[in-house]
XYZ file of C-alpha atoms in Angstrom:
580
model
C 10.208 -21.275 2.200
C 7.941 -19.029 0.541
C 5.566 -17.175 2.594
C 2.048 -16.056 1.042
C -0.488 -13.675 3.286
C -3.790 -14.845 3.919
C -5.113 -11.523 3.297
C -8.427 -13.120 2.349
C -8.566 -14.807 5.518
C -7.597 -11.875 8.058
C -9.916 -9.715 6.568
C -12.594 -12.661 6.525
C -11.936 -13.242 10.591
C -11.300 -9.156 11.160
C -15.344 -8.628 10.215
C -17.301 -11.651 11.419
C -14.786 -12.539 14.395
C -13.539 -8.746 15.518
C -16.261 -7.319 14.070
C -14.277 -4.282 13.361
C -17.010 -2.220 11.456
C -18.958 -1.639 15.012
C -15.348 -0.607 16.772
C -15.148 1.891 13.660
C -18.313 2.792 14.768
C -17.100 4.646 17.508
C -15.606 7.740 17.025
C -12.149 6.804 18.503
C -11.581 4.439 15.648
C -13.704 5.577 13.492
C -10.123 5.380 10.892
C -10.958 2.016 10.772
C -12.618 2.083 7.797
C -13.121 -0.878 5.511
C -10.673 0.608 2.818
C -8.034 1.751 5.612
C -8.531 -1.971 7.336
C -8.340 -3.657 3.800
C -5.089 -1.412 2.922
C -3.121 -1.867 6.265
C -3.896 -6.034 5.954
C -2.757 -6.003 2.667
C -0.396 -3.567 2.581
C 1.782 -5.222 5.787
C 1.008 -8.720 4.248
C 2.728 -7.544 1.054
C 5.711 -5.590 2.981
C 5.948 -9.161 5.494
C 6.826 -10.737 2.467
C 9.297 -8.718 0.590
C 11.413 -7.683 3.353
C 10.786 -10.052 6.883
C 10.246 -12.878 5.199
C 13.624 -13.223 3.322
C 15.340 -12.961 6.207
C 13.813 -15.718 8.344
C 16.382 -18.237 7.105
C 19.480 -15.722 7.516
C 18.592 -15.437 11.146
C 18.273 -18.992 11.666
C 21.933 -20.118 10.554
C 23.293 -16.614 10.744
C 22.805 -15.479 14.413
C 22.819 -12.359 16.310
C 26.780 -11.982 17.558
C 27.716 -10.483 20.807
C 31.375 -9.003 21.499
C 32.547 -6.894 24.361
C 28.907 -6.075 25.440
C 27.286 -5.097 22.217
C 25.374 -7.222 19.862
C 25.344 -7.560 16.583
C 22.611 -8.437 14.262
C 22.232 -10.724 10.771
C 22.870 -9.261 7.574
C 19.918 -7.151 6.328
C 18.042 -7.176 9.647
C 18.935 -3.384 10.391
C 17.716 -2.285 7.463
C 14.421 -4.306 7.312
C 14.134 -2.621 10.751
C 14.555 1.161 9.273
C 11.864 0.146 6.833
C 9.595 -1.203 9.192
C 10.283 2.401 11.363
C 10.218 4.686 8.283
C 7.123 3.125 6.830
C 5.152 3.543 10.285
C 3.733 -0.359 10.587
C 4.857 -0.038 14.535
C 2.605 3.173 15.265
C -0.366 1.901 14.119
C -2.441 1.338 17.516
C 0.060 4.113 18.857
C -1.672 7.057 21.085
C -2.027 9.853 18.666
C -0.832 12.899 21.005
C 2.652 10.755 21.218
C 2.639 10.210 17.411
C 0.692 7.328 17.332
C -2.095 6.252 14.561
C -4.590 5.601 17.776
C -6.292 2.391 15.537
C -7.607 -0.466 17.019
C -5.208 -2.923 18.831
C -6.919 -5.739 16.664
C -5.294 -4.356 13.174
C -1.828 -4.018 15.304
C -2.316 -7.806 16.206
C -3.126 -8.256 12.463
C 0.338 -6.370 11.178
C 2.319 -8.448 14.374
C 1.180 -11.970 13.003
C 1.948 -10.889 9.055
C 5.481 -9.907 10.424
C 5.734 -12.480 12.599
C 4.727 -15.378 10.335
C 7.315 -13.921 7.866
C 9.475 -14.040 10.662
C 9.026 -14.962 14.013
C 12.202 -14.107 16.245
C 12.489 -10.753 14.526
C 9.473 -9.665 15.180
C 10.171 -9.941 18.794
C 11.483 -6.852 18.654
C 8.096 -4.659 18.630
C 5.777 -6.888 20.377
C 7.729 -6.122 23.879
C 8.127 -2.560 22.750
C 4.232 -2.505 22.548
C 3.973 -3.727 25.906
C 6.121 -0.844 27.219
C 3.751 1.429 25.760
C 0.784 0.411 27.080
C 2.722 0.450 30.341
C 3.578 4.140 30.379
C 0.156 4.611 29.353
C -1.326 2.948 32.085
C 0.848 4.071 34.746
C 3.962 6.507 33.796
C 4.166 10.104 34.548
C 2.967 12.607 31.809
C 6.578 13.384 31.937
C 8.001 9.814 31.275
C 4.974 9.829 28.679
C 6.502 12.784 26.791
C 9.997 11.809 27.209
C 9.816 8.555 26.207
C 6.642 7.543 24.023
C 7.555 8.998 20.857
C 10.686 7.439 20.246
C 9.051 3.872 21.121
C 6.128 4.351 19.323
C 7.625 4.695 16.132
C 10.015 2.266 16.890
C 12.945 4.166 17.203
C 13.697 2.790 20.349
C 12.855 -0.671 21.779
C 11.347 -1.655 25.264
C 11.647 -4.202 27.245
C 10.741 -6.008 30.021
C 12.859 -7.399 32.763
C 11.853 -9.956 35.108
C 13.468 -13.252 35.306
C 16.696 -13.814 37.602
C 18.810 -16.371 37.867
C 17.726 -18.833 40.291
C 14.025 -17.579 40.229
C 12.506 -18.326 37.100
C 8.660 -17.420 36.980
C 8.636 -17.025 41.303
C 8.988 -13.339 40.244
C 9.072 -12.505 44.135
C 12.426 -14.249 44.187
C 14.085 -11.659 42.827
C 17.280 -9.721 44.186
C 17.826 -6.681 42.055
C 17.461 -3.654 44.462
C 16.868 0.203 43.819
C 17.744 2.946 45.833
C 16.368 6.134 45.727
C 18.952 9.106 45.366
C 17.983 12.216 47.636
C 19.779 14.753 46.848
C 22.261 16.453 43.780
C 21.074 16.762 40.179
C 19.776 13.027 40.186
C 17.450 13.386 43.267
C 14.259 11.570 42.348
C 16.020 8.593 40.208
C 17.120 5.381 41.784
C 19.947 3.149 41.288
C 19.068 0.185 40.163
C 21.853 -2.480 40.593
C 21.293 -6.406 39.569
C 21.376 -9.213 36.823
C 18.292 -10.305 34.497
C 17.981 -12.967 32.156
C 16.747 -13.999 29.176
C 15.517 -10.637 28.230
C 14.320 -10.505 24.935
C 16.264 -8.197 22.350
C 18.107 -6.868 25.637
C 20.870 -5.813 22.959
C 21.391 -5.154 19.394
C 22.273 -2.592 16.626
C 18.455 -1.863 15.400
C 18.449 1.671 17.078
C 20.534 3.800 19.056
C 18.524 3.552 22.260
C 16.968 0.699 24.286
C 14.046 1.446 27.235
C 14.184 -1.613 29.814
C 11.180 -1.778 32.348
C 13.030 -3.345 35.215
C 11.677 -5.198 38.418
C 14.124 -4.399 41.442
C 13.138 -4.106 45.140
C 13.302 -1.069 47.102
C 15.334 -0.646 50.192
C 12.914 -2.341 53.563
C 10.164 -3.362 51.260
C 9.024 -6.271 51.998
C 9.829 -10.130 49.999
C 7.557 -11.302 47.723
C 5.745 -9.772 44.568
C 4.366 -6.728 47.354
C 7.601 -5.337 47.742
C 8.722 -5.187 43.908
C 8.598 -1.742 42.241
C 9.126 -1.507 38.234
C 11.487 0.726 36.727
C 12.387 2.629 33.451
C 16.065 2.254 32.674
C 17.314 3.449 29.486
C 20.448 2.037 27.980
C 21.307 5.367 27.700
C 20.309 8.840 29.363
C 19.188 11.793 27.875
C 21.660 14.654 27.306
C 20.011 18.301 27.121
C 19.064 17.997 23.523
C 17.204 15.019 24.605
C 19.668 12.802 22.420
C 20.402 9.044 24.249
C 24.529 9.925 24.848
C 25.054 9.273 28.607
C 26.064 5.546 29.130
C 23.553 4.645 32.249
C 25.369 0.998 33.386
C 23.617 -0.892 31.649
C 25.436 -3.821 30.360
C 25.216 -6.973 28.456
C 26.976 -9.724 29.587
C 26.003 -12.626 26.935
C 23.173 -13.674 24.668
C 22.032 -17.089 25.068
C 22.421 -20.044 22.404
C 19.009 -21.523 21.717
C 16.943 -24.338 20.646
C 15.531 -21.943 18.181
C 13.885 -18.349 17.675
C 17.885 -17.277 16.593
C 17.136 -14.352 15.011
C 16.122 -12.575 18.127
C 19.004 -11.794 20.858
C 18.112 -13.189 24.507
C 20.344 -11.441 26.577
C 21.952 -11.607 30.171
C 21.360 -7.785 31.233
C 23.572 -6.604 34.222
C 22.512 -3.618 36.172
C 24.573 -0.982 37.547
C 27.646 -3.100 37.614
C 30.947 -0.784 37.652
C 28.884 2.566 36.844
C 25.915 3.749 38.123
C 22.667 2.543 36.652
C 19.748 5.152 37.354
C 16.229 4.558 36.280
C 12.124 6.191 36.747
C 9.964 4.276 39.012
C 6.791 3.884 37.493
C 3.406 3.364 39.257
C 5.122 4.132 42.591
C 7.262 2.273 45.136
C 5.732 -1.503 45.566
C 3.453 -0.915 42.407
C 5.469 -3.072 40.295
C 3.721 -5.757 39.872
C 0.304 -3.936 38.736
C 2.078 -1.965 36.080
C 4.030 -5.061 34.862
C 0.555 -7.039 34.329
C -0.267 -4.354 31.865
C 2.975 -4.791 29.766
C 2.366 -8.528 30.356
C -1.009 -9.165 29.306
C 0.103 -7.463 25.654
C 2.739 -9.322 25.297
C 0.902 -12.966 26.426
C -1.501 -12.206 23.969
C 1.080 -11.737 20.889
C 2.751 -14.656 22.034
C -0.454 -16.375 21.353
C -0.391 -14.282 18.209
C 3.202 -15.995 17.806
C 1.334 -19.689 17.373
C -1.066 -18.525 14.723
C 2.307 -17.504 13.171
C 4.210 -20.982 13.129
C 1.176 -22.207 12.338
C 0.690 -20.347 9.322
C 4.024 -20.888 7.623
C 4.569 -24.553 8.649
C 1.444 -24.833 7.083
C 1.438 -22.835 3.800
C 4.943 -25.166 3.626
C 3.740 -28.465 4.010
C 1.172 -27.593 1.856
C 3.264 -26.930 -1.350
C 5.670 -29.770 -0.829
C 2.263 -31.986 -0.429
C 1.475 -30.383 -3.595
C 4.811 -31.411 -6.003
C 6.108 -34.082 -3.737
C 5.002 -37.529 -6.195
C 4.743 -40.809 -4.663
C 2.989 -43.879 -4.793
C -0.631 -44.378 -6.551
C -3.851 -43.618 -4.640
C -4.801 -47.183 -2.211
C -7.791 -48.741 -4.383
C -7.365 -46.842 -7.624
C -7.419 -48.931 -11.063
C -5.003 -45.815 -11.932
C -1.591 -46.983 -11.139
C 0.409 -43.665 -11.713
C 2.064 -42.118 -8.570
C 0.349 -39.196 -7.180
C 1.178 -36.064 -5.512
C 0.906 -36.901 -1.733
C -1.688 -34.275 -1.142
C -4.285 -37.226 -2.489
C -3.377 -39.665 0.008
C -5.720 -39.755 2.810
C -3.513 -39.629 5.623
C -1.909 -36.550 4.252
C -5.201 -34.635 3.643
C -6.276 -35.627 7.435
C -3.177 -33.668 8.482
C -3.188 -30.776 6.086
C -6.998 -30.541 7.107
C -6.206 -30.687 10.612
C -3.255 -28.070 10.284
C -5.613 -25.424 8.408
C -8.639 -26.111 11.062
C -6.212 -25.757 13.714
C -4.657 -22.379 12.371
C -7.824 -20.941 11.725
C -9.191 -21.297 14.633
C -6.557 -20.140 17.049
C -6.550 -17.138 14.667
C -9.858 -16.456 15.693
C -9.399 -17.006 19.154
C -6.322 -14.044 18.980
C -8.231 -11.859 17.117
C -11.734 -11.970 19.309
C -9.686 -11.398 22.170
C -7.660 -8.713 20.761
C -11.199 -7.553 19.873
C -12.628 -7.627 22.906
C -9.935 -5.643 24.327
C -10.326 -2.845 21.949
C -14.465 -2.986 23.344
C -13.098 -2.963 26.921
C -11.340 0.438 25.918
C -14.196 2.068 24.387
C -16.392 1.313 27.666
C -17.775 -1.686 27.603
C -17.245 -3.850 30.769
C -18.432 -6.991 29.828
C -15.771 -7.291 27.136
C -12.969 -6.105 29.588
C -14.127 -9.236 31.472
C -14.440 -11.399 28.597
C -11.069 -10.126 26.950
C -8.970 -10.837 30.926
C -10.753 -14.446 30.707
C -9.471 -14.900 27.409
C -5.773 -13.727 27.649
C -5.057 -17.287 29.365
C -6.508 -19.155 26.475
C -4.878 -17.386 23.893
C -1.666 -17.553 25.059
C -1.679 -21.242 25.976
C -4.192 -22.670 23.855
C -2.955 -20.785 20.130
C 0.560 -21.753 21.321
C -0.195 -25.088 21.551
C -1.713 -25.612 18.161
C 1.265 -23.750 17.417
C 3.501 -26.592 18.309
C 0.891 -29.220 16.930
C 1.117 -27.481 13.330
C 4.431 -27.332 13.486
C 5.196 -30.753 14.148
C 2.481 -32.195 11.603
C 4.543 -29.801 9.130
C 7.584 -31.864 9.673
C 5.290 -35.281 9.552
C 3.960 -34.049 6.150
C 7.506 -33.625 4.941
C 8.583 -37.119 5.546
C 12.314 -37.644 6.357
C 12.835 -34.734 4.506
C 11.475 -32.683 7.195
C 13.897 -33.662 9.741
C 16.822 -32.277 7.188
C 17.255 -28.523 8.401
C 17.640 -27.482 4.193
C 14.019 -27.865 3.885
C 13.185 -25.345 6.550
C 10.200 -27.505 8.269
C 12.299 -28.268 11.230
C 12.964 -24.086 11.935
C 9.366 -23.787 12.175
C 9.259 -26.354 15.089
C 12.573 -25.756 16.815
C 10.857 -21.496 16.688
C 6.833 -23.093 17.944
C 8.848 -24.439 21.081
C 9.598 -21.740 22.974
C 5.816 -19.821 22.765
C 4.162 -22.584 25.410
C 6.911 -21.346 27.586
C 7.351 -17.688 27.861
C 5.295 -14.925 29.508
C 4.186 -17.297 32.020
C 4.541 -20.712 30.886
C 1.191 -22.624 29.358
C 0.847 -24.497 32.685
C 0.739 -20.950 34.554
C -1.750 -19.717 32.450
C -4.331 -22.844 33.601
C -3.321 -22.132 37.138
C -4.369 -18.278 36.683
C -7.388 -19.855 34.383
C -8.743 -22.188 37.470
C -7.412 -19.567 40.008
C -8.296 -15.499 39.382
C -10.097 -16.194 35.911
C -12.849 -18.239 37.299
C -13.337 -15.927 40.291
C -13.895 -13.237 38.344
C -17.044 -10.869 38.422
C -18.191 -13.921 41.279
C -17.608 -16.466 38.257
C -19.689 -14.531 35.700
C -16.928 -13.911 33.490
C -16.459 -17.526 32.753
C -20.162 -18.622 33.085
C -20.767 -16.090 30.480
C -18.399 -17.021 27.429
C -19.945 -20.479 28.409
C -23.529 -19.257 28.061
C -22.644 -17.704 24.726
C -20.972 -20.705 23.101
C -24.035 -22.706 24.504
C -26.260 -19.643 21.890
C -24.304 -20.181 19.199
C -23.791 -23.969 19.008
C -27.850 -24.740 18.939
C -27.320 -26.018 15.625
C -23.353 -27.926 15.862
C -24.871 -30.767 18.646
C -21.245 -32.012 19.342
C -20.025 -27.960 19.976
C -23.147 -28.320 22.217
C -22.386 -31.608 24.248
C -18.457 -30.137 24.612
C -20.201 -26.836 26.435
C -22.543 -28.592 28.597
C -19.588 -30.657 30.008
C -17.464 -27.446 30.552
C -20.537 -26.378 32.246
C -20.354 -29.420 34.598
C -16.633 -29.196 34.713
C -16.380 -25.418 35.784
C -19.215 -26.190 38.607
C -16.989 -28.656 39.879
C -14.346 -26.865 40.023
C -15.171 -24.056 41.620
C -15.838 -25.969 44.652
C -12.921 -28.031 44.262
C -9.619 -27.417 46.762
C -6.864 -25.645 45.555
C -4.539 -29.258 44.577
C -7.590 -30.571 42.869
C -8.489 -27.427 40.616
C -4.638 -27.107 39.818
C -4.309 -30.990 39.093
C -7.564 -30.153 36.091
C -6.468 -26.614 35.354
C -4.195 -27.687 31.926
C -7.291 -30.291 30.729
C -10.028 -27.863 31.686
C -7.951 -24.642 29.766
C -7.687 -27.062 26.554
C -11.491 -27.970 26.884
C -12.470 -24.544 27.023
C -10.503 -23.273 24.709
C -11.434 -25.850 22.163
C -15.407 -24.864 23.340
C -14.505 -21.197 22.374
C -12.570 -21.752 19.260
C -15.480 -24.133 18.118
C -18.053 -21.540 18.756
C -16.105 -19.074 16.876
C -15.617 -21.593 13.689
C -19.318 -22.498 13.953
C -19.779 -18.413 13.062
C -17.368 -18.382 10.377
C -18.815 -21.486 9.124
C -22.427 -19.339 9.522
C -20.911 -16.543 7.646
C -19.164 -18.687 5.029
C -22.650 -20.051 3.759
C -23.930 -16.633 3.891
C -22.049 -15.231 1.872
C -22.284 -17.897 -0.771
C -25.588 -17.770 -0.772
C -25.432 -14.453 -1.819
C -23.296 -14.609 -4.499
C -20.514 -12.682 -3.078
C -16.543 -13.066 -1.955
C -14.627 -15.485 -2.932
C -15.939 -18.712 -3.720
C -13.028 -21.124 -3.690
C -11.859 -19.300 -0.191
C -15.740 -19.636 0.867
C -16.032 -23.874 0.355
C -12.992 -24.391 1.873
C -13.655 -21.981 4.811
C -16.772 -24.474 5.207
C -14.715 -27.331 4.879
C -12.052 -26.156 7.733
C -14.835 -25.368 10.037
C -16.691 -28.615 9.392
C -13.644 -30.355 9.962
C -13.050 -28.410 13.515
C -16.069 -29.268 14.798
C -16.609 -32.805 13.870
C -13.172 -33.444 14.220
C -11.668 -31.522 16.978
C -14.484 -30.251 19.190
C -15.586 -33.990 20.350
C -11.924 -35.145 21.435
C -12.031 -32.740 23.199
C -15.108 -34.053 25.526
C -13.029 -36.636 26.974
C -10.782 -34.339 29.079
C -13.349 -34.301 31.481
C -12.287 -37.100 33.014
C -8.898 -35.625 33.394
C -9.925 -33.013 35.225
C -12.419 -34.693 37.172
C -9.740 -36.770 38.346
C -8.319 -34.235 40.795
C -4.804 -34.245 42.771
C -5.360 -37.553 44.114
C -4.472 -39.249 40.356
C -1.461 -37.590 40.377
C 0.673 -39.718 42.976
C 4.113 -38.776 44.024
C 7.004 -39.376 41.848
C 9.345 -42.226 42.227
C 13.285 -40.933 43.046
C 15.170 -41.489 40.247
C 18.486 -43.758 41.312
């Protein structure tokens, strides 16, 4: 279960996909310089593999332990943890006046996938502590900012976000927890927040010594629904004078779950206020909950896209090496009768092929839209647009190739990738939970065929399609797949609201597959470039050409034929039988 960075290949996508020499450009990131990007993708690659990556099997059979309310985790995770603190890797896109490295969110994304490919369900642990960040950015108090942003920005604390309830599931209006505002005594201004949550991600543990929740509760009167929900900071502990985490605040952890896989991270049944007073910040204001939560949700639906280029990427770096010693059986045809590694037999090269296109190209997708948000921050509007059209795709689309890698990895394997010792079977029992968190896949189609293709009066999806129509003049089946999204999209925005829903999941794969095309028809562009002029690496080069050749002869027109799907509308979907 080795694990290998693909430096070569991040920094490859980083300039022709990201394009980060024009961010550097800029003078907030003008760090990003091609020897600081080239030392951070190397240098996290290299610590991703000598301290995350040993640890990915430990998790897995040796999981997090809960007792009496506190949680416990594997052997060695706490100090990988302190390493990954000491050594800074969690600051890097950080604001600097809060001790933050202020570089582009696209190297962060970079440093979450090494970690996360190393190991996935540890590296929960910062991606929803990012999200918090950018939350308090966007809406917390200078206050809250300066109280709370330089612990979690180093990573000495953890944040995280609290929505689900029992019962509710992703109707986030559903929920029950309340908050009450205290008027008077030396608490005046806080509320108490009193409720249950569940499956909170890293809700508890022994990585540091304080935890930052951003709760959802309800305010006394306001009204049901997502309107009336206000979001809330709630520390596990409070602040003494000294500004040291020492008061217990009532926050509690009933249980962690026991899951299908992911076991290295603790998912935890939070209770609220329970026995003790729970007091907590409101952030964004009374019934802005909602608005602030989107910001901390949009992060974190992106690196859970991030989290399928990371399954992908190990199941396949696996299934290539056993390909690579496993021997058996000649080659069909050959006058050679000596058995052969099974990397030679076709069958097996069609899936390692299709694994490596695959990976790449959700990679690309992740990092263009991490991209594009970094553009949206430095001013420019028409990649805010394109980077809030893409957050659907990348979450869904990169999570689904995560699940396709992963199960080709066990196919590759044989019957010896249904036996847990060879570790193929982690990677999919980890790929299965990424489709359904932070909005489930099938959410993120309804918000593609429902606010997405609204936006800017439809311009933000018209124009990602106009641009992959500019760059596929010379791939003719990337060119007949964008024409039919073109027809598609007109259709549906006139469709009704069952009929666009019925198309949204077929429509979301089409277009994703369109944009991931168009961005391996540039790489392919920038492949032959390069050899052409004699420089890079050669070997990486070909089979960069080969990968993107294979997407879009391969990939790209299968992906024409979901038209009809879509096309179809509500009425193909007829009611259910009841099941006796």
């Amino acid at each position: 279960m080795t694990y290998t960075p693909p430096t070569t290949e991040q920094l490859f996508v980083l300039n022709h996909i990201a394009r980060v020499d024009a961010m550097a450009a800029h003078e907030k990131y003008a760090a990003a310089t091609p020897d600081m990007v080239e030392a951070i993708v190397t240098g996290i690659g290299e610590f991703a593999a000598d301290v995350y990556a040993p640890l990915n099997r430990v998790g897995d059979v040796t999981n997090p332990k809960w007792q009496d309310g506190t949680v416990t985790m594997p052997p060695g995770f706490k100090d990988a943890y302190k390493q990954f603190v000491e050594a800074g890797w969690g600051s890097l896109d950080g604001p600097g006046a809060y001790g933050g490295q202020d570089l582009p969110f696209t190297l962060a994304a970079v440093a979450i996938e090494a970690l996360g490919t190393a190991n996935m369900g540890f590296t929960l642990c910062p991606i929803l502590t990012a999200g918090a960040i950018h939350a308090l950015m966007a809406y917390g108090t200078e206050d809250q900012r300066q109280t709370w942003l330089p612990k979690l920005v180093t990573g000495e604390w953890n944040g995280t976000m609290n929505l689900t309830e029992p019962g509710a599931g992703s109707d986030v209006g559903a929920l029950r927890s309340t908050a009450e505002k205290v008027t008077d005594g030396p608490d005046a201004g806080l509320y108490k927040v009193k409720g249950q949550k569940i499956f909170i991600t890293f809700g508890e543990h022994d990585l540091t010594d304080n935890i930052v929740h951003l709760v959802l509760a309800r305010t006394p009167g306001a009204p049901e629904g997502t309107r009336g929900i206000s979001l809330f900071l709630v520390p596990k502990y409070r602040l003494d004078a000294e500004g040291n985490p020492t008061i217990s605040n009532g926050v509690h952890c009933a249980s962690i779950e026991h899951k299908l896989g992911i076991h290295g991270s603790p998912t935890a049944v939070m209770v609220y206020g329970e026995g003790e007073d729970c007091l907590g910040e409101i952030v964004g204001g009374e019934m802005g909950g909602m608005k602030a939560m989107f910001v901390m949700m949009n992060n974190a639906r992106l690196m859970v896209g991030c989290q399928g280029v990371q399954i992908a990427e190990r199941a396949l770096q696996q299934a290539a090496r056993y390909a690579a010693e496993r021997v058996q059986s000649s080659l069909a045809g050959a006058a050679d009768r000596t058995p052969v590694t099974i990397e030679h037999h076709p069958d097996v090269k069609r899936m390692l092929w299709r694994m490596r296109a695959q990976t790449e190209a959700a990679r690309a997708l992740i990092y263009y839209a991490a991209a594009q948000t970094d553009f949206g921050k430095l001013g420019d509007a028409a990649a805010a647009l394109r980077a809030d059209v893409l957050i659907p795709l990348a979450k869904a689309h990169a999570t689904d190739i995560g699940c396709e890698v992963a199960s080709l990895g066990v196919q590759v394997h044989g019957g010896m990738g249904f036996i847990e010792e060879t570790g193929a079977a982690q990677h999919y029992r980890d790929a299965r939970i990424a489709p359904i968190y932070e909005g489930t896949n099938g959410i993120q189609a309804a918000d593609l065929v429902g606010r997405k293709l609204g936006l800017a009066g439809g311009d933000g999806v018209r124009s990602l399609i106009d641009d992959i129509a500019r760059g596929s003049a010379d791939f003719p089946q990337l060119a007949e797949l964008t024409e039919i999204c073109r027809h598609v999209t007109d259709w549906l925005e006139q469709a009704s609201a069952p009929d666009r829903l019925a198309g949204s999941y077929p429509y979301l794969t089409m277009l994703s597959t369109a944009t991931c095309g168009w961005l391996m028809a540039t790489e392919q562009q920038a492949a032959k470039a390069a050899l052409e002029a004699g420089g890079g690496d050669s070997a990486f080069l070909e089979a960069k050409i080969v990968s993107t050749r294979f997407y879009l002869e391969q990939i790209v027109p299968a992906a024409t034929g979901l038209a009809s799907s879509v096309l179809a509308g509500d009425a193909a979907l007829a009611p259910l039988p009841a099941i006796a």
